[in-house]
Coordinates of C-alpha atoms in Angstrom, one line a residue:
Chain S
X1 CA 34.6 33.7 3.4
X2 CA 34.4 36.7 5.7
X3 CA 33.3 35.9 9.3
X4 CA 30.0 37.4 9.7
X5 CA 28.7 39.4 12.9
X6 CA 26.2 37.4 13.7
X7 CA 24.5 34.3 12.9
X8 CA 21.3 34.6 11.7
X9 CA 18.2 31.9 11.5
X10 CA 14.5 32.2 10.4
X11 CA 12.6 29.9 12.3
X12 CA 9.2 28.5 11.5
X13 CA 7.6 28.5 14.8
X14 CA 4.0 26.8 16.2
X15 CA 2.6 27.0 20.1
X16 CA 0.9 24.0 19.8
X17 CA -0.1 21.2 17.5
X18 CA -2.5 22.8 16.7
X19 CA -1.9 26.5 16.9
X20 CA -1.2 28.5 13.3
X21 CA 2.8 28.2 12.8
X22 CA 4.4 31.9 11.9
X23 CA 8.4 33.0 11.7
X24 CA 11.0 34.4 13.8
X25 CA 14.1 35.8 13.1
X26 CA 16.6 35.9 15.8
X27 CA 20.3 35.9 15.5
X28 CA 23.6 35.0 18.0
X29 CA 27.1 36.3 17.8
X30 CA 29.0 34.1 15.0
X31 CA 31.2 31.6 16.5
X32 CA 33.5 29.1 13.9
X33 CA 32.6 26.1 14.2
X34 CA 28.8 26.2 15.6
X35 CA 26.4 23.4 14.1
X36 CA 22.9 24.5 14.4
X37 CA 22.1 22.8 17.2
X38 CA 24.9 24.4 19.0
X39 CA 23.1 27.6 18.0
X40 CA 19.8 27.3 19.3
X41 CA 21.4 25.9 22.3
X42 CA 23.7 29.4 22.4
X43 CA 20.2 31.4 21.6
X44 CA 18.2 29.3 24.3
X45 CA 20.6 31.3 27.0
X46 CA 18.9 34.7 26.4
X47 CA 16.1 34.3 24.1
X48 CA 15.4 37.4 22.3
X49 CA 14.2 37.9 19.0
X50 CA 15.7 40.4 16.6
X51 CA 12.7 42.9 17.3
X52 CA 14.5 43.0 20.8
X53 CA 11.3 40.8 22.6
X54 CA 12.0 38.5 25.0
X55 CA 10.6 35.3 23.8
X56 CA 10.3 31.5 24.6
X57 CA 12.9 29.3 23.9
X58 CA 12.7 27.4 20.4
X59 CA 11.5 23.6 21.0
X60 CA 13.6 21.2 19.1
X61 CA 14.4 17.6 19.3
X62 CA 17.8 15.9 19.7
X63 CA 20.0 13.2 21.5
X64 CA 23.4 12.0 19.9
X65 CA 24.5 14.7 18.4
X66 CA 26.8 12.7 15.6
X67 CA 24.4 11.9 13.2
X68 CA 23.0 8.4 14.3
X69 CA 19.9 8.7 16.1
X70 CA 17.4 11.1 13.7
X71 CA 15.7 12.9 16.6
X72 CA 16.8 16.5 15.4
X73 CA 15.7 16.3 11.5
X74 CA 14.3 19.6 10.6
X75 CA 14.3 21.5 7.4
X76 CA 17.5 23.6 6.9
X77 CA 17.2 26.1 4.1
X78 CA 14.4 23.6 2.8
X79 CA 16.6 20.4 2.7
X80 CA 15.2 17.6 5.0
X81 CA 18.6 16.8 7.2
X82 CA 20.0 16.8 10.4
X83 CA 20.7 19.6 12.6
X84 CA 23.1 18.3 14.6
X85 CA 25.4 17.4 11.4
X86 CA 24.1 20.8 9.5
X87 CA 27.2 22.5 10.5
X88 CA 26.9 26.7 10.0
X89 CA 30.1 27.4 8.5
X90 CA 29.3 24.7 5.5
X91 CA 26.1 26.1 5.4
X92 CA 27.9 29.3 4.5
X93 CA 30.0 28.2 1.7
X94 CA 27.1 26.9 -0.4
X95 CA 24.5 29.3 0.5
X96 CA 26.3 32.5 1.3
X97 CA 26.7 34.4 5.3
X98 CA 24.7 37.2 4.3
X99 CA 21.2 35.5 4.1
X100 CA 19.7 34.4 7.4
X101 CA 19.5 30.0 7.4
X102 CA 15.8 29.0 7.8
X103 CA 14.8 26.4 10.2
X104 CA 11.3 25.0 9.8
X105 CA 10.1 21.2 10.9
X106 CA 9.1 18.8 9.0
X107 CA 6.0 19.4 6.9
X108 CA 5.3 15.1 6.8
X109 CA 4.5 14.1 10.0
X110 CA 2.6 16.4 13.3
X111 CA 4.1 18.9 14.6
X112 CA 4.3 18.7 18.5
X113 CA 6.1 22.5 18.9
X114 CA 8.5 24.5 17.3
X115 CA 10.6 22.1 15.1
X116 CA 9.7 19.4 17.2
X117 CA 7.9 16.4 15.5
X118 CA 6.3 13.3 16.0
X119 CA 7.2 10.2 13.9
X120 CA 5.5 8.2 15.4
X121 CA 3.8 6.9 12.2
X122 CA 7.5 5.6 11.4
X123 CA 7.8 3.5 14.1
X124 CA 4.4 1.9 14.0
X125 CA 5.2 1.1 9.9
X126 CA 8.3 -1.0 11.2
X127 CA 5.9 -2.6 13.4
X128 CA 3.3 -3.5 11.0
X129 CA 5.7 -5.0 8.4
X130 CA 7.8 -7.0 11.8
X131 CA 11.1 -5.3 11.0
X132 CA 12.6 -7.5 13.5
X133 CA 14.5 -11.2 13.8
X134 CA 12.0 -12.5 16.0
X135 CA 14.1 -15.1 18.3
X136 CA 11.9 -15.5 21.7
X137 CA 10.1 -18.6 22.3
X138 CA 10.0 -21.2 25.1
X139 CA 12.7 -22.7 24.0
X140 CA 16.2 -21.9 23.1
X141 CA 16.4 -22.2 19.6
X142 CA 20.6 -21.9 19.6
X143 CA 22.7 -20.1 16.9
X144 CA 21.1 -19.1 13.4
X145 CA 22.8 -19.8 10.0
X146 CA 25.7 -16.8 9.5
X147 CA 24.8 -14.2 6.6
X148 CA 26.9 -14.7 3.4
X149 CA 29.5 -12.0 2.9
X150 CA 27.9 -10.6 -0.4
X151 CA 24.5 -10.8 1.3
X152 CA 26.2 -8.3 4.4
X153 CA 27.8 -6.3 2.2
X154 CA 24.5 -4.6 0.7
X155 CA 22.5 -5.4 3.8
X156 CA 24.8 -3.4 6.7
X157 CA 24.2 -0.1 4.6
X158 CA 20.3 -0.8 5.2
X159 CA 21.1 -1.4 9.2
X160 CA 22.0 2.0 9.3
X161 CA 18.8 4.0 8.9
X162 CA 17.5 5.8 11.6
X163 CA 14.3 6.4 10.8
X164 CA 14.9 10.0 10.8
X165 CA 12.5 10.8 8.1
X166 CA 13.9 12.6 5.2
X167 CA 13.1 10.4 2.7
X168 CA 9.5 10.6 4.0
X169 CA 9.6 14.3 4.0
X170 CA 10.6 14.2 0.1
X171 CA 8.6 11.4 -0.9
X172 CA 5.4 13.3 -3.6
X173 CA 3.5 10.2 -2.6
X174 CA 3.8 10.5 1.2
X175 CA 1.2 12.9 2.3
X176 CA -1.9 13.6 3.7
X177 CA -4.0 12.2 0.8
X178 CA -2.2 8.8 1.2
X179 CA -1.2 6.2 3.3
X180 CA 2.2 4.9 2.2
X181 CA 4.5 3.6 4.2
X182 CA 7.2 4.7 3.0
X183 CA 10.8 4.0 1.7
X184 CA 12.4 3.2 4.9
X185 CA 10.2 0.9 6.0
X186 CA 10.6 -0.8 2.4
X187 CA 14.5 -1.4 2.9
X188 CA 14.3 -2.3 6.1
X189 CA 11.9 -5.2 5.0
X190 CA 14.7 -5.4 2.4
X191 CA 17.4 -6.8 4.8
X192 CA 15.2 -8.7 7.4
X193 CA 13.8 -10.6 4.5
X194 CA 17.8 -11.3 4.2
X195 CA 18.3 -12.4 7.6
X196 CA 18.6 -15.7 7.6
X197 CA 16.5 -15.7 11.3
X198 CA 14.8 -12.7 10.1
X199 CA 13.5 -14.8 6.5
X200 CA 11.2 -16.7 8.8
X201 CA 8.5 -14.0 8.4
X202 CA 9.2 -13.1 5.0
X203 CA 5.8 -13.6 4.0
X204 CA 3.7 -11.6 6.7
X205 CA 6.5 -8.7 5.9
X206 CA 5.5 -9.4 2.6
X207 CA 2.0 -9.4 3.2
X208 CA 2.2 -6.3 5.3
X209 CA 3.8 -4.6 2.7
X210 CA 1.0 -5.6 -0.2
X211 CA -1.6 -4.1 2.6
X212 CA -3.1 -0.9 2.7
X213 CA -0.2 2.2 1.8
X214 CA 2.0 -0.8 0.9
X215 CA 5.0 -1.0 -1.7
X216 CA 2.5 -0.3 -4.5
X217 CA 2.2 3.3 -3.4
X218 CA 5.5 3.9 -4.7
X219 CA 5.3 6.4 -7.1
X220 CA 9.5 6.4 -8.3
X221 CA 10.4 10.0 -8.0
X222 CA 13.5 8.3 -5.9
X223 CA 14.0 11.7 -3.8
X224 CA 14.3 9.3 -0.9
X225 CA 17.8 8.0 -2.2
X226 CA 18.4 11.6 -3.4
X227 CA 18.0 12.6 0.4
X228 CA 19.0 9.5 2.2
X229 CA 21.8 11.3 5.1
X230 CA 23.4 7.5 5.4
X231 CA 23.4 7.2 1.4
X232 CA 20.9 4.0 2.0
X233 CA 19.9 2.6 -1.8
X234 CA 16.6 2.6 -1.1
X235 CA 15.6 2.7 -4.9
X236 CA 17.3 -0.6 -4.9
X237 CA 15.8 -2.1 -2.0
X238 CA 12.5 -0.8 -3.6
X239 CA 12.7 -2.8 -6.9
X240 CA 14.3 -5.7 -5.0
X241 CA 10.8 -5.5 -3.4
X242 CA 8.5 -5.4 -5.6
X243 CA 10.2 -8.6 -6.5
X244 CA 9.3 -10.3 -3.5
X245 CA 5.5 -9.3 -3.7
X246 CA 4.8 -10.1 -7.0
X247 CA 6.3 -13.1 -6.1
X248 CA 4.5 -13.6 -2.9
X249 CA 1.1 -12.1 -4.9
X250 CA 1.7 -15.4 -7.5
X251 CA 2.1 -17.9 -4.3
X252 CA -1.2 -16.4 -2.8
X253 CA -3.0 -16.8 -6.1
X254 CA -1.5 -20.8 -7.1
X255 CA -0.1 -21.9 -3.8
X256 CA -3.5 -22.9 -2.4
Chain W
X1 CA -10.8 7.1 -0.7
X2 CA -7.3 7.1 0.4
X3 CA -8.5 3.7 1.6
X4 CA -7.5 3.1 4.9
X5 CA -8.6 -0.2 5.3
X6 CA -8.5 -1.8 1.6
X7 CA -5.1 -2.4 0.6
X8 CA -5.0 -1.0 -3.6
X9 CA -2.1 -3.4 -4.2
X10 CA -3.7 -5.5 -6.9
X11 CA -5.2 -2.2 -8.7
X12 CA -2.0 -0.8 -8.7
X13 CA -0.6 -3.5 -10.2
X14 CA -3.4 -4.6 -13.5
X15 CA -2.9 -0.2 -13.6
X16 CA 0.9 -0.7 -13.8
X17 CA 0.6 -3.8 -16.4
X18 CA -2.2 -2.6 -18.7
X19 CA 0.0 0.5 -19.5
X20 CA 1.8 -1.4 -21.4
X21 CA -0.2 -4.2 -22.4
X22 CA -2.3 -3.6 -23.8
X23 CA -1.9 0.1 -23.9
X24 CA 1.0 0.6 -25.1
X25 CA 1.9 -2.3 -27.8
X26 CA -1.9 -0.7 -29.1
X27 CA -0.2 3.1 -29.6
X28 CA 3.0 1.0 -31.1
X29 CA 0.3 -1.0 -33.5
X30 CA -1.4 2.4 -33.9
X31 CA 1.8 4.0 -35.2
X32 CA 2.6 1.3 -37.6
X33 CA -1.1 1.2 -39.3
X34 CA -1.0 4.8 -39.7
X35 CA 2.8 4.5 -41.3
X36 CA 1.2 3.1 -44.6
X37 CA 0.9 6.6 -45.1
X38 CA 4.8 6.7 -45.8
X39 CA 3.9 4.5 -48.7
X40 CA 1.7 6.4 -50.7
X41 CA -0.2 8.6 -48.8
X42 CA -3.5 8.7 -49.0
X43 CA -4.0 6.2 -50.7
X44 CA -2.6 3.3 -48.8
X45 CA -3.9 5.3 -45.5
X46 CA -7.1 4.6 -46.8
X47 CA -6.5 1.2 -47.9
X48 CA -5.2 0.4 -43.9
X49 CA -8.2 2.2 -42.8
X50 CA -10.8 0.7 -44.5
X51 CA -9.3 -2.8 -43.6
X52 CA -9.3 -2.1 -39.9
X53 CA -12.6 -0.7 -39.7
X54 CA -13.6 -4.2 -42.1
X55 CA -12.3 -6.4 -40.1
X56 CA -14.5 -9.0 -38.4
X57 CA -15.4 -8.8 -34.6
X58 CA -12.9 -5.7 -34.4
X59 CA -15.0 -4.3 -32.4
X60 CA -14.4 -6.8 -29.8
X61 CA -11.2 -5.7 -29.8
X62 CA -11.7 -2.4 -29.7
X63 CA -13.8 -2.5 -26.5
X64 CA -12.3 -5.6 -24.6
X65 CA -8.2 -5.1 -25.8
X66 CA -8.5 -0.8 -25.8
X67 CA -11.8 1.5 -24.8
X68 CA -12.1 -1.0 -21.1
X69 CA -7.9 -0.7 -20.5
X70 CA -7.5 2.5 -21.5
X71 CA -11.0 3.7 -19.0
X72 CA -9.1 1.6 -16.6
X73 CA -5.8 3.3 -16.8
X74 CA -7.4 7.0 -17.4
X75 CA -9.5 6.9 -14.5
X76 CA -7.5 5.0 -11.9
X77 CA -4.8 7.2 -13.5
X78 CA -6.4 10.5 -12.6
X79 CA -6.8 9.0 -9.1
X80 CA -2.6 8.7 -8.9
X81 CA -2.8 11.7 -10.2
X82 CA -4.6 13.4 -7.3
X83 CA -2.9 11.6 -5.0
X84 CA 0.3 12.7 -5.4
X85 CA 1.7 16.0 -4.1
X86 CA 4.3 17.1 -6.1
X87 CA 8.1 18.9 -5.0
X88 CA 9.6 19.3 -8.2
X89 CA 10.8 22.8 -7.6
X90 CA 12.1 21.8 -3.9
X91 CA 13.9 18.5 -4.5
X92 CA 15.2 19.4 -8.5
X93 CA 16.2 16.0 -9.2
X94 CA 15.6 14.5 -12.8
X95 CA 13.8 11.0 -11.4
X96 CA 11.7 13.8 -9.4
X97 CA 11.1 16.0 -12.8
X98 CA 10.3 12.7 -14.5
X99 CA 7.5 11.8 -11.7
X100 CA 6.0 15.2 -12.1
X101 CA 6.1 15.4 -16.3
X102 CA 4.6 11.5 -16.0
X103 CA 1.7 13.3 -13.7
X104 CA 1.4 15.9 -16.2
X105 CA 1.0 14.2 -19.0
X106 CA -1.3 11.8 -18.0
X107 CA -3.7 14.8 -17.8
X108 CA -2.5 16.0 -21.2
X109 CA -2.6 12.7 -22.6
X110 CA -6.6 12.0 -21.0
X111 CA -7.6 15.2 -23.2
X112 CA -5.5 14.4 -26.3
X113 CA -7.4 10.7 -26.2
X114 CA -11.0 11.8 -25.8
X115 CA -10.8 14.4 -28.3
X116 CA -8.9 12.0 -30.6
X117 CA -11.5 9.4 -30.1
X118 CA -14.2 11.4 -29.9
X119 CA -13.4 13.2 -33.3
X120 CA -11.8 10.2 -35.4
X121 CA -13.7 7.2 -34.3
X122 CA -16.9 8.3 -32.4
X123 CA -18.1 11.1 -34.1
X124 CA -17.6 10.0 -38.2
X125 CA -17.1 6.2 -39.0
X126 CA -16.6 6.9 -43.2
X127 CA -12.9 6.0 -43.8
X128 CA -12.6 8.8 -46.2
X129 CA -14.1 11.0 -43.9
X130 CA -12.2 10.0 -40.9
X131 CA -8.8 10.6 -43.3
X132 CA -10.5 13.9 -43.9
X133 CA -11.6 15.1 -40.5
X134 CA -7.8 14.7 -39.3
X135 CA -5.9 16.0 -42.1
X136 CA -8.4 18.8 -41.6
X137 CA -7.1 19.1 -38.0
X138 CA -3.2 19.0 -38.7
X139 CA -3.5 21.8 -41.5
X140 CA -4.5 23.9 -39.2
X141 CA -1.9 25.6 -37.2
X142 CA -4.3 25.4 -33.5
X143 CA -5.6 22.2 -34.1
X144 CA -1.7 21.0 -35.2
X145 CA -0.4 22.2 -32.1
X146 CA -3.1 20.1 -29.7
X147 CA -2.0 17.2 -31.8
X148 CA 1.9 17.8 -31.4
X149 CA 1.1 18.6 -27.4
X150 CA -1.2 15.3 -27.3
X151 CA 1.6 13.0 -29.1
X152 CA 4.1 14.2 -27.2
X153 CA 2.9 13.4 -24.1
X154 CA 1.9 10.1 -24.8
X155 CA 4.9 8.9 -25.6
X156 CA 6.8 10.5 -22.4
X157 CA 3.9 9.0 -21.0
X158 CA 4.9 5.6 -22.2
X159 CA 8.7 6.1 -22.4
X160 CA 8.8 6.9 -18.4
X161 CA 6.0 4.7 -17.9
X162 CA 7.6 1.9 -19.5
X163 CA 10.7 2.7 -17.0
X164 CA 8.6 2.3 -13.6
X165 CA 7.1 -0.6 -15.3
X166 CA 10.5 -2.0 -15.1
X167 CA 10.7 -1.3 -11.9
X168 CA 7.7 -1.9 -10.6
X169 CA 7.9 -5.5 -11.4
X170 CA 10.9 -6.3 -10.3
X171 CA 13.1 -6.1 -13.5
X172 CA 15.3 -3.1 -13.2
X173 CA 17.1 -3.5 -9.6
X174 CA 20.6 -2.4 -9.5
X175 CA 21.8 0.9 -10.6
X176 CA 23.5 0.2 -13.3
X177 CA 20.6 -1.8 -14.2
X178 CA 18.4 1.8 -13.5
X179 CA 20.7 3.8 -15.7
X180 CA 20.5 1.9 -18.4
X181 CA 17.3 0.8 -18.5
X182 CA 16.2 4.8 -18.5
X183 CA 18.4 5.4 -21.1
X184 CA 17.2 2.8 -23.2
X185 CA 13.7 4.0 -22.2
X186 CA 14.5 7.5 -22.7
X187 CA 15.5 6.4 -26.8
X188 CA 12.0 4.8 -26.9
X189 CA 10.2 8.1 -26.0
X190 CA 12.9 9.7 -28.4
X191 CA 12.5 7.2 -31.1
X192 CA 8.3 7.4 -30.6
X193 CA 8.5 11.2 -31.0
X194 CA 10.5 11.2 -33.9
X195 CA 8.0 8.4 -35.9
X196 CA 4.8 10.2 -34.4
X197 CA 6.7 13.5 -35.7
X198 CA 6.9 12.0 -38.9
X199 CA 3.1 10.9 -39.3
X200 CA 1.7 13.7 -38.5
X201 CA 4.1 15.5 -40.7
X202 CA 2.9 13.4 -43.5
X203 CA -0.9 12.9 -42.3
X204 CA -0.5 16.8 -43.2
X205 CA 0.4 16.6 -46.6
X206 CA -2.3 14.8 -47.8
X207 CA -4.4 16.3 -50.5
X208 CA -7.3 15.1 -52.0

C-alpha cells in the first residue's frame, strides 16, 4: 500500500440533538499507525476543514481506548464498531487510501453532538430485566454455590459485552417503530439466569423479558452476532431464551 | 401501536405457532389433494374436489382450522411487517437477506391468498368450474406468472418460517443445531417448490 498524504474522514456532524446533522470533510497528515481516535484527537489541535474554515472541534465519546468499555462506537465506513480499535492503516487494506473513511454516529439511539450518543436506553434495559446477582440484605448470606466449568465456559464470553451498541445499531427490529430490548440485554439475562446467585430472579428476568419490547420482538436477522466486536453468540443466548419464557409462559398459565 | 405499555408476547407467540399449525400442515394438505392430479388429471382432480367441497361440516374447518388463522397471521403479519426496518443492503448477511425475503413475501404471499381465495373458493363454488377458472389462469402466460410469484413465496415463506419457528420456541439453540436445522429447512422450501412446480405444471395441462 502506498502511504497516502493525508488522512482523510467524512464526518456526519449535528450542533445539537436536535439541530439537522450535515457532513464535513477534513483531513490530517498521514501518520502509520493512527487509530481514528488518535485522528480526531490530531485534528482537534487545529480544527480546520478542508474548505480551509476554522471550525469546532468534532464531539466524540471515549475512555479505555482498548476495546473494553463501548463509549466510542460510531459508524466507520457504515460498520457499527469501535473507534478506538478501528485502526486507519487496516481500514486501508480493505477499503483502499484513496477514498476519504466516513465517520457518522449511531443512527439507533439520540444523538447528543457530533458522533456523540446517548445509550442510555441500554442501560435502563439491563435494569428492567435485573442483570445483576443481587447479594445485599440484612444479613450476610456467605459464599454462593461455584459455577460448573461447562456452565463458565459459555457464560464468561457473555460477561464480556459492553453494552456498546452494535448489535442494536444492526438489529431491523430495533427502531423507532418498536420497543425491543434488544440482543444484549437478551444474553445478559442468558448468563445471570446461570448464575447460580444470579438464578434467584430468574423469573422476574423472565418476566421482564416477556414484557413490553421483550424477547418476542426478535425478528432473527442475527446481524447482532454478525456484528458482535467481542464475538458474543447472541443468537444462541437468544434461542436458549426463548426456552426459558415459554417455559416460564407454561408455569404462569398451570402453576397457579 | 408500538404498544408501550402492553407487552405483545403472547400474540407473538399463537402468530409464531399458527404459521405452522395450522397454516402450514393446511398448504402441505393442500398440496397433497391437489397431487391427485398426477393420477389422472382431470379426472381424479375432480373426484378430490368434489369430495372436499362434500364433505360434512367442512366448512367448520375451513373457517375455525384456516379463513380465522390465516386472518390472524395476515394481519398481525402485516403489522411485523411494518414494524421492521430493514438493512439488507448495509449488513449483506444471508440470515439478514433471509429476514428481508421472509418480510417480502409475506406481502407477496397476502395478495397471492386473497386472489387465490377470492377466485377459486369465493367467487365460483361448481367443482368443475372451480377446475376450470384455474386451469384458465395457468394457461395464460400473466395469470401463470402471479401464480408461480405467489407459490413461490409461500413456501420461502414457510421454509424460513418454519426455521424461526425453530428457534423461536426453543428448539434450534446451538450452532450446529442452526446450521442444520436451515439446511434441512432450506430442502423443505426446495422440496415445496419443486412439488408446487409440478402441480401447476400439470393443473396446466388439463384439457377438457
Amino acid at each position: 500500500m502506498n502511504a497516502p498524504e493525508f488522512i482523510q474522514l467524512r464526518v456526519k456532524r449535528q450542533d445539537n440533538p436536535t439541530s439537522k446533522p450535515y457532513w464535513e470533510d477534513i483531513k490530517i497528515p498521514y501518520k502509520p499507525n493512527m487509530n481514528v481516535v488518535s485522528v480526531l484527537m490530531e485534528f482537534r489541535k487545529n480544527p480546520i476543514n478542508t474548505k480551509g474554515e476554522k471550525i469546532d472541534p468534532i464531539v466524540w465519546e471515549c475512555n479505555c481506548l482498548e476495546e473494553v468499555c463501548g463509549a466510542c462506537t460510531m459508524l466507520i465506513n457504515g460498520v457499527p464498531r469501535q473507534s478506538c480499535s478501528a485502526l486507519i492503516d487496516k481500514i486501508y487494506e480493505k477499503y483502499g487510501s484513496d477514498k476519504p473513511i466516513v465517520l457518522a454516529p449511531l443512527t439507533k439511539f439520540p444523538v447528543v453532538r457530533d458522533l456523540m450518543i446517548d445509550r442510555q436506553i441500554m442501560f435502563d434495559n439491563l435494569r428492567k430485566v435485573k442483570a445483576w446477582v443481587q447479594v445485599d440484605g440484612s444479613w450476610d448470606i456467605g459464599r454462593g454455590p461455584r459455577m460448573a466449568d461447562r456452565v463458565h465456559e459459555w457464560a464468561y464470553p457473555i460477561s464480556r459485552c459492553m453494552t456498546c451498541g452494535c448489535c442494536m445499531e444492526s438489529c431491523p427490529n430495533v427502531n423507532s417503530k418498536s420497543n425491543f430490548i434488544g440482543p444484549n440485554t437478551i444474553a445478559q439475562v442468558h448468563m445471570f439466569n446461570a448464575h447460580p446467585i444470579g438464578e434467584m430472579q430468574k423469573e422476574k428476568r423472565l418476566d421482564a423479558l416477556m414484557g413490553p419490547g421483550g424477547i418476542q420482538e426478535c425478528g432473527n436477522a442475527q446481524n447482532c452476532k454478525r456484528v458482535c466486536p467481542k464475538g458474543i453468540n447472541l443468537t444462541m443466548s437468544i434461542a436458549a431464551v426463548n426456552r426459558q419464557v415459554n417455559k416460564r409462559a407454561l408455569q404462569r398459565m398451570f402453576d397457579k | 401501536m408500538s404498544s408501550a405499555k402492553k407487552s405483545s408476547f403472547y400474540i407473538r407467540r399463537i402468530h409464531s405457532l399458527v404459521g405452522l399449525l395450522p397454516i402450514g400442515i393446511f398448504m402441505i394438505v393442500h398440496f397433497l389433494i391437489n397431487s391427485t392430479v398426477f393420477i389422472n388429471g382431470n379426472e381424479s382432480y375432480l373426484a378430490a374436489v368434489n369430495f372436499m367441497k362434500t364433505t360434512p361440516g367442512v366448512i367448520f374447518l375451513e373457517v375455525g382450522l384456516i379463513a380465522i388463522p390465516l386472518l390472524f397471521h395476515a394481519i398481525y403479519g402485516l403489522y411485523v411487517v411494518y414494524v421492521a426496518h430493514n438493512n439488507a443492503l448495509q449488513y449483506k448477511y444471508y440470515r439478514n437477506w433471509a429476514f428481508y425475503l421472509q418480510r417480502i413475501t409475506a406481502i407477496l404471499t397476502t395478495i397471492f391468498i386473497v386472489i387465490h381465495v377470492w377466485t377459486l373458493r369465493l367467487a365460483v363454488h361448481d367443482s368443475q368450474m372451480v377446475i376450470q377458472t384455474l386451469v384458465g389462469w395457468l394457461q395464460n402466460p400473466v395469470t401463470l406468472a402471479f401464480y408461480i410469484i405467489g407459490y413461490l413465496a409461500a413456501v420461502y415463506h414457510f421454509g424460513n418460517g418454519l426455521f424461526t419457528f425453530l428457534i423461536t420456541w426453543g428448539v434450534a439453540k446451538g450452532d450446529r443445531a442452526q446450521k442444520v436445522l436451515s439446511i434441512i429447512c432450506f430442502c423443505v422450501f426446495l422440496a415445496l417448490a419443486v412439488w408446487g412446480g409440478g402441480l401447476l405444471y400439470s393443473l396446466a395441462q388439463i384439457t377438457f
